Tab-separated table of C-alpha atoms in Angstrom:
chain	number	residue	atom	x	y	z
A	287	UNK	CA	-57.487	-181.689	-224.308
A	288	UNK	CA	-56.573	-179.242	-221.698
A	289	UNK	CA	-59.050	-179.853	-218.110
A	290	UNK	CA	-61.484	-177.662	-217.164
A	291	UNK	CA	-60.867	-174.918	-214.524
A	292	UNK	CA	-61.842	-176.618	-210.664
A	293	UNK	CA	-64.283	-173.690	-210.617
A	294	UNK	CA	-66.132	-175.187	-214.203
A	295	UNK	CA	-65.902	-178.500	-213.115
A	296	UNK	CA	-67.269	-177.341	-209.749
A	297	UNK	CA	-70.463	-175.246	-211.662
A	298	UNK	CA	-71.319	-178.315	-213.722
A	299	UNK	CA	-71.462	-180.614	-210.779
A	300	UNK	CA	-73.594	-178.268	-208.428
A	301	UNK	CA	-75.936	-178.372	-211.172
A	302	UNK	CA	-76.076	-182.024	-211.457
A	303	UNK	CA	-76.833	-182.305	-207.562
A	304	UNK	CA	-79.561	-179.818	-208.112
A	305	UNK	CA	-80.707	-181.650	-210.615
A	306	UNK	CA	-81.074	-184.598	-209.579
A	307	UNK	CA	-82.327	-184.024	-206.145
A	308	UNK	CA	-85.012	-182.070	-207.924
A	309	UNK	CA	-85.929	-185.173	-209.969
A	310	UNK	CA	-85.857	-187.384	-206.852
A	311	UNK	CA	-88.158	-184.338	-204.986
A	312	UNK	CA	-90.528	-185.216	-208.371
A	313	UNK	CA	-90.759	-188.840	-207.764
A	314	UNK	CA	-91.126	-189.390	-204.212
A	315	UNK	CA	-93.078	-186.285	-204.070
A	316	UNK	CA	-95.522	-187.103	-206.596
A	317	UNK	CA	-95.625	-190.327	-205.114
A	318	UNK	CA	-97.134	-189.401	-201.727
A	319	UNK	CA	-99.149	-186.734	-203.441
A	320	UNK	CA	-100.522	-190.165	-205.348
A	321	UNK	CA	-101.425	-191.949	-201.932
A	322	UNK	CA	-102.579	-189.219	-200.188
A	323	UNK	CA	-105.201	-187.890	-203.276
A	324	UNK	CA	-106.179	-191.634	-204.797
A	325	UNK	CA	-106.096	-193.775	-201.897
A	326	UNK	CA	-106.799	-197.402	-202.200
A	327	UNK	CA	-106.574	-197.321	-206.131
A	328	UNK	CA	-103.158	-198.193	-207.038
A	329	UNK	CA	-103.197	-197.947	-210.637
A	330	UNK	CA	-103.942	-194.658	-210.643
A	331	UNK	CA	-101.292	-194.057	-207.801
A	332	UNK	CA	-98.906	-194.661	-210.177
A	333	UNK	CA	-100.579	-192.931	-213.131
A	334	UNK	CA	-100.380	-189.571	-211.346
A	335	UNK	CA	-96.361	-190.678	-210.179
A	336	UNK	CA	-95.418	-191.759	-213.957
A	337	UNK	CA	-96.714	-188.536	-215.069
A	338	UNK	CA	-95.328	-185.914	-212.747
A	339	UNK	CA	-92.035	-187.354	-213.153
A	340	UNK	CA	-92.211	-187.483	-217.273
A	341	UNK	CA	-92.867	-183.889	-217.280
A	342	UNK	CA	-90.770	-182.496	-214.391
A	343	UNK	CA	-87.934	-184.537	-215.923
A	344	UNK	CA	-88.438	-182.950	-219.041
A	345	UNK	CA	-88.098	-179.304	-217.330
A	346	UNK	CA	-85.372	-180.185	-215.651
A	347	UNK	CA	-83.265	-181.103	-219.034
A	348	UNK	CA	-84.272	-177.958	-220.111
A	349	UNK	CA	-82.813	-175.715	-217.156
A	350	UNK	CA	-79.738	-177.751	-216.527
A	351	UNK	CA	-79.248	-178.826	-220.055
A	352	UNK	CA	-76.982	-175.999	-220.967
A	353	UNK	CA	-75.178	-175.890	-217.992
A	354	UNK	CA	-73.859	-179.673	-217.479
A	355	UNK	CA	-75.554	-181.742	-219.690
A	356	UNK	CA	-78.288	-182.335	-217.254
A	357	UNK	CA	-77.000	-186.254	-216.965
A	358	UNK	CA	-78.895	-186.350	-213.636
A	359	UNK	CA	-77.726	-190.210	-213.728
A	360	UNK	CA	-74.346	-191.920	-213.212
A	361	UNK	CA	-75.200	-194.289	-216.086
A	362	UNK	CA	-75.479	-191.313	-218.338
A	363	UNK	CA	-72.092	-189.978	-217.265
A	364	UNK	CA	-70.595	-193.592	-217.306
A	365	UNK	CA	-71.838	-193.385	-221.014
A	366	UNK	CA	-70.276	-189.957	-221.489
A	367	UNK	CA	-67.622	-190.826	-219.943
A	368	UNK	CA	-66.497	-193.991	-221.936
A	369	UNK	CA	-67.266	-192.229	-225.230
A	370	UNK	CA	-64.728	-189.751	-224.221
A	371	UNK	CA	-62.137	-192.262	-224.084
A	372	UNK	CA	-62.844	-193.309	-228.113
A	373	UNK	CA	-63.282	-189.730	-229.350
A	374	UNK	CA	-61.855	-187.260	-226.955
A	375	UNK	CA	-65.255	-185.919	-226.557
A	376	UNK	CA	-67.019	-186.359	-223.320
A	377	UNK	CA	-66.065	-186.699	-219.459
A	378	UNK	CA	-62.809	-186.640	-218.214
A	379	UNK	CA	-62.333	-189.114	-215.225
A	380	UNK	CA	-62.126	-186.446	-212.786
A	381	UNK	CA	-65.439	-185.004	-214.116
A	382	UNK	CA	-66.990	-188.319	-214.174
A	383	UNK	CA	-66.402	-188.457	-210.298
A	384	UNK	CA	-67.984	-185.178	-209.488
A	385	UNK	CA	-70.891	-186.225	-211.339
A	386	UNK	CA	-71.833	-189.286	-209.769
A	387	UNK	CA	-70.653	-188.170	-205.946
A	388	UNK	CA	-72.669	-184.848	-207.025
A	389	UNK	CA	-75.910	-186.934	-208.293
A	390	UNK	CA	-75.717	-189.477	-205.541
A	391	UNK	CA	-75.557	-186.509	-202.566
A	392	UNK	CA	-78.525	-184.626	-204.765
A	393	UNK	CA	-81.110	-187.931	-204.469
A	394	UNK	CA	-80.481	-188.158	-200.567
A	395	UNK	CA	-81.441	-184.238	-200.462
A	396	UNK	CA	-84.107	-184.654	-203.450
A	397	UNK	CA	-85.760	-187.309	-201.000
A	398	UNK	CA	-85.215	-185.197	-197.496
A	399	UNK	CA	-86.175	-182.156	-199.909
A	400	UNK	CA	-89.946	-183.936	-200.302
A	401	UNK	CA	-90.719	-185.619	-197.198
A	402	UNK	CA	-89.965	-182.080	-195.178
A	403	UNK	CA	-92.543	-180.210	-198.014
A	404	UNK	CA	-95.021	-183.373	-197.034
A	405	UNK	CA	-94.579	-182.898	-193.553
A	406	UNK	CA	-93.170	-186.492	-192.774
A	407	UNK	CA	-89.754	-186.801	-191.174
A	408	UNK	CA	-86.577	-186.186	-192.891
A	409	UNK	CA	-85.417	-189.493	-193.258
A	410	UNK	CA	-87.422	-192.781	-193.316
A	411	UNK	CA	-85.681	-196.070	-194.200
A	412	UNK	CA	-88.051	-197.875	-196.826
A	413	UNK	CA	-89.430	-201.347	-196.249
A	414	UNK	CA	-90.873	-201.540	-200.043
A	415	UNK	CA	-88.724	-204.521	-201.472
A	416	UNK	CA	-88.590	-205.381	-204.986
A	417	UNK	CA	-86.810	-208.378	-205.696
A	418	UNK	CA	-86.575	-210.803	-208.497
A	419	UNK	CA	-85.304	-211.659	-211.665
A	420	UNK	CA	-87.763	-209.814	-213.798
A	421	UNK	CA	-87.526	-206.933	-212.023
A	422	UNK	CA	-83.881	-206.914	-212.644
A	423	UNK	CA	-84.593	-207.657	-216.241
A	424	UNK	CA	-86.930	-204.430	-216.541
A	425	UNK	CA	-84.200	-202.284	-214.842
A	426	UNK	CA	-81.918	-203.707	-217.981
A	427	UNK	CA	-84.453	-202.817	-220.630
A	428	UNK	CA	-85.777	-199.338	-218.744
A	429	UNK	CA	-81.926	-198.003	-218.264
A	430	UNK	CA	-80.197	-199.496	-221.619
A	431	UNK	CA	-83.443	-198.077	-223.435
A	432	UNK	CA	-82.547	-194.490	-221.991
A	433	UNK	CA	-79.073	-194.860	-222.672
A	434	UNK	CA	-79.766	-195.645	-226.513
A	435	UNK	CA	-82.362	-193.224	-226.663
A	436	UNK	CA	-79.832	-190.812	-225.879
A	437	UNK	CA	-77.012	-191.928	-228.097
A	438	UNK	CA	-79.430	-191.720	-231.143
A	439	UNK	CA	-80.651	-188.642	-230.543
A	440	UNK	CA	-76.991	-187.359	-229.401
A	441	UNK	CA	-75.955	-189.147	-233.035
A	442	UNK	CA	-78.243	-187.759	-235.228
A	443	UNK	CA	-78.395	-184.125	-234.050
A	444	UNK	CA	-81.829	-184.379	-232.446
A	445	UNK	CA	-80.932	-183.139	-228.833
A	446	UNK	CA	-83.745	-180.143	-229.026
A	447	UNK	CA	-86.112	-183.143	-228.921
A	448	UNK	CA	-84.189	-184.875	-225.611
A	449	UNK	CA	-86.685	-183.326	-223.084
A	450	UNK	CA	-89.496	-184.825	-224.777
A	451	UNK	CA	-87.751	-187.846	-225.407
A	452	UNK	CA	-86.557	-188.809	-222.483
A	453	UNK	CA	-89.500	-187.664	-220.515
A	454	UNK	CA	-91.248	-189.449	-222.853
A	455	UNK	CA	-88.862	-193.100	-222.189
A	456	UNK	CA	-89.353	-192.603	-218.566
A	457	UNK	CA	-92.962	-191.973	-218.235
A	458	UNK	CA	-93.676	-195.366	-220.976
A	459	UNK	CA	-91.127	-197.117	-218.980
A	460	UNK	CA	-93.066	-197.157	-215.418
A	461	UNK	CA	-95.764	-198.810	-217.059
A	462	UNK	CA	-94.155	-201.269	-219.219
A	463	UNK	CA	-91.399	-202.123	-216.536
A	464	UNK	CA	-92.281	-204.921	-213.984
A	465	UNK	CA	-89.432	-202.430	-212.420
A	466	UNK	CA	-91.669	-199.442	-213.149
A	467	UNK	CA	-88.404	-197.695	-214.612
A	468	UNK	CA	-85.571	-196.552	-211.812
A	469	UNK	CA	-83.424	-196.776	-214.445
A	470	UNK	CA	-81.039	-194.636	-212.185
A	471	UNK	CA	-78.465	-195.188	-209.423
A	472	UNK	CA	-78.922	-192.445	-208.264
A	473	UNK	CA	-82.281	-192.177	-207.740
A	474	UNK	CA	-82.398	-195.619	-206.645
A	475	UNK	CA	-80.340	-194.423	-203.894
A	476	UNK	CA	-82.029	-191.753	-202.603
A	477	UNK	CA	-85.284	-194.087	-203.001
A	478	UNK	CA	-83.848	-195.684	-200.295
A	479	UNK	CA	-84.482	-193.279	-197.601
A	480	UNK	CA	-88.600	-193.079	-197.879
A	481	UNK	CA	-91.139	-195.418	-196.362
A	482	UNK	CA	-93.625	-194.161	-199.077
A	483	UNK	CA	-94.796	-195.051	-202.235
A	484	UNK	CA	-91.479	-194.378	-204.524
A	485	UNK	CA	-89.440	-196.314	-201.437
A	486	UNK	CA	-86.757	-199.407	-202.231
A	487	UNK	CA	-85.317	-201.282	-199.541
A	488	UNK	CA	-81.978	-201.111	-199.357
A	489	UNK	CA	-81.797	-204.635	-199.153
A	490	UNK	CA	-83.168	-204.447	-202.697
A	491	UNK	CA	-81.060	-201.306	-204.183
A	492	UNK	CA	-78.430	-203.548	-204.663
A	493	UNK	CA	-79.905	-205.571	-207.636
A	494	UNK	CA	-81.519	-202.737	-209.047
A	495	UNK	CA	-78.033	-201.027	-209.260
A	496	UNK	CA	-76.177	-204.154	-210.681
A	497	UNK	CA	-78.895	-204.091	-213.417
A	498	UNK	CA	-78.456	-200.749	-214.375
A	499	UNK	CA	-74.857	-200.967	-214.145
A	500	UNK	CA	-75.304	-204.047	-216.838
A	501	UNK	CA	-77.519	-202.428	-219.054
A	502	UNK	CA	-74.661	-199.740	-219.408
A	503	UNK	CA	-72.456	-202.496	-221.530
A	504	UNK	CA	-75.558	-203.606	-223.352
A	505	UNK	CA	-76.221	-199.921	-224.502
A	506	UNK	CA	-72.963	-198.898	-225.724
A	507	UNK	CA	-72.609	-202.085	-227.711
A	508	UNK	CA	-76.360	-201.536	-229.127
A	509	UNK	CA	-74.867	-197.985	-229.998
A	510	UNK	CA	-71.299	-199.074	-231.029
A	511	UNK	CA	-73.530	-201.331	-233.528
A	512	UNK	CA	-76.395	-199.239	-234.923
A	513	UNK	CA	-74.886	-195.778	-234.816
A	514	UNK	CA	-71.167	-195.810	-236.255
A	515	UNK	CA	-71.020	-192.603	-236.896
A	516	UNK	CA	-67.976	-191.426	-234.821
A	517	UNK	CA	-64.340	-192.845	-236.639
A	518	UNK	CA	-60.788	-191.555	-235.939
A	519	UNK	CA	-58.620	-189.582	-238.900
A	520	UNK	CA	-55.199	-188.645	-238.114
A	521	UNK	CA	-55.795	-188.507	-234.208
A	522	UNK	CA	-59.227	-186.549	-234.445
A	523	UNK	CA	-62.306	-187.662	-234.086
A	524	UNK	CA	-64.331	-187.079	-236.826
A	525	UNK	CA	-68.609	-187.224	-236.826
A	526	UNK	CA	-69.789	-189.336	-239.882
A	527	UNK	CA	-73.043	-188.625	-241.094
A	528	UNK	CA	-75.959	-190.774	-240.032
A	529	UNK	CA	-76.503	-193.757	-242.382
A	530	UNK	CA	-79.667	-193.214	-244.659
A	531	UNK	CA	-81.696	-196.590	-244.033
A	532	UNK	CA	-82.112	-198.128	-247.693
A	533	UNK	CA	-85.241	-197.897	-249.516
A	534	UNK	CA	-87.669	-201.153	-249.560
A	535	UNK	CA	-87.450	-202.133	-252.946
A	536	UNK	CA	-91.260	-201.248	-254.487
């Protein structure tokens, strides 16, 4: 497969930092929106959070969809990435690297982006941790659900449905997550840098990372199981088919 042009590369990546700082402006954003409207009442703190950043997730899919992808998460590209290694059909390493240093820079500015539109200072280190094992365990179940919500839909020719979907994941996920969903380095990192409601110590970011990082493996073999649909012929990759589920017997 011959590489993209630096110039392509470079186009896809810009819109991935975009991206994802926009997503990052969503959630903290939103979040100190939350505290600021509904304060004292946590619950619906979160309601109002879970909510803006279902929907503005699912807009931004739809702008930056055509242009990169719209991974807007280093897991997704990981993903990509190692799919392109079975089928030829994905990331290339040096894409893969753009991505994720793209999406990473994009979450610090997403964050900066929000605190300077909430008057609040650029920067402010968060003191919010959020330890423990089942909050480790949610980030496994929030990220490796988005990652095989992703692969289905990618398997089965349902991407005109992603926005939805995925909005859809996310927004669930904060409220059935003990993690309430990161299920994002990226975002995790730029988290990082606000004292507000959305905030992660960085002390914390750590474990929240490794989990997501985990739930990659646990994803692709979910996918590598359910969805065979991708097989090799004579060098090429070839797309099977999805499998029909069989009929209960009446």
């Amino acid at each position: 497969m011959t590489p993209d042009p630096p110039h392509a590369v470079l186009r896809r990546a810009s819109a991935e930092l975009v991206g994802t700082g926009l997503l990052v402006t969503a959630v903290v954003g939103s979040g100190i929106a939350a505290t600021r409207l509904s304060p004292g009442d946590v619950g619906l703190q979160l309601l109002e959070n879970s909510i803006a950043t279902a929907f503005a997730l699912g807009a931004l899919i739809l702008i930056f969809g055509p242009v990169s992808g719209a991974h807007l998460n280093p897991v997704v590209s990981l993903a990509d990435w190692w799919q392109a290694r079975r089928t030829g059909a994905g990331l290339s390493t040096r894409d893969l690297g753009a991505y994720v240093v793209a999406q990473a820079l994009g979450a610090v500015g997403g964050t900066v982006l929000a605190h300077l539109m909430f008057g609040l200072p650029a920067v402010t280190v968060s003191t919010h941790r959020r330890d423990g094992s089942g909050l480790w365990l949610a980030e496994v179940v929030a990220t490796a659900g988005l990652l095989l919500l992703i692969a289905a839909l990618t398997r089965s020719r349902r991407t005109a449905v992603a926005p939805a979907a995925v909005g859809a994941w996310i927004g669930g996920a904060y409220w059935f997550t003990a993690s309430t969903s990161f299920a994002n380095p990226a975002v995790t990192i730029g988290r990082m840098f606000t004292d507000t409601f959305a905030g992660i110590a960085p002390t914390s970011a750590a474990g929240f990372v490794a989990a997501q990082l985990a739930a990659v493996g646990v994803a692709l073999a979910a996918t590598t199981w359910w969805y065979p649909t991708v097989r090799q012929r004579d060098g090429a990759a070839v797309e099977l088919a999805p499998a029909q589920p069989e009929r209960a017997a009446s």
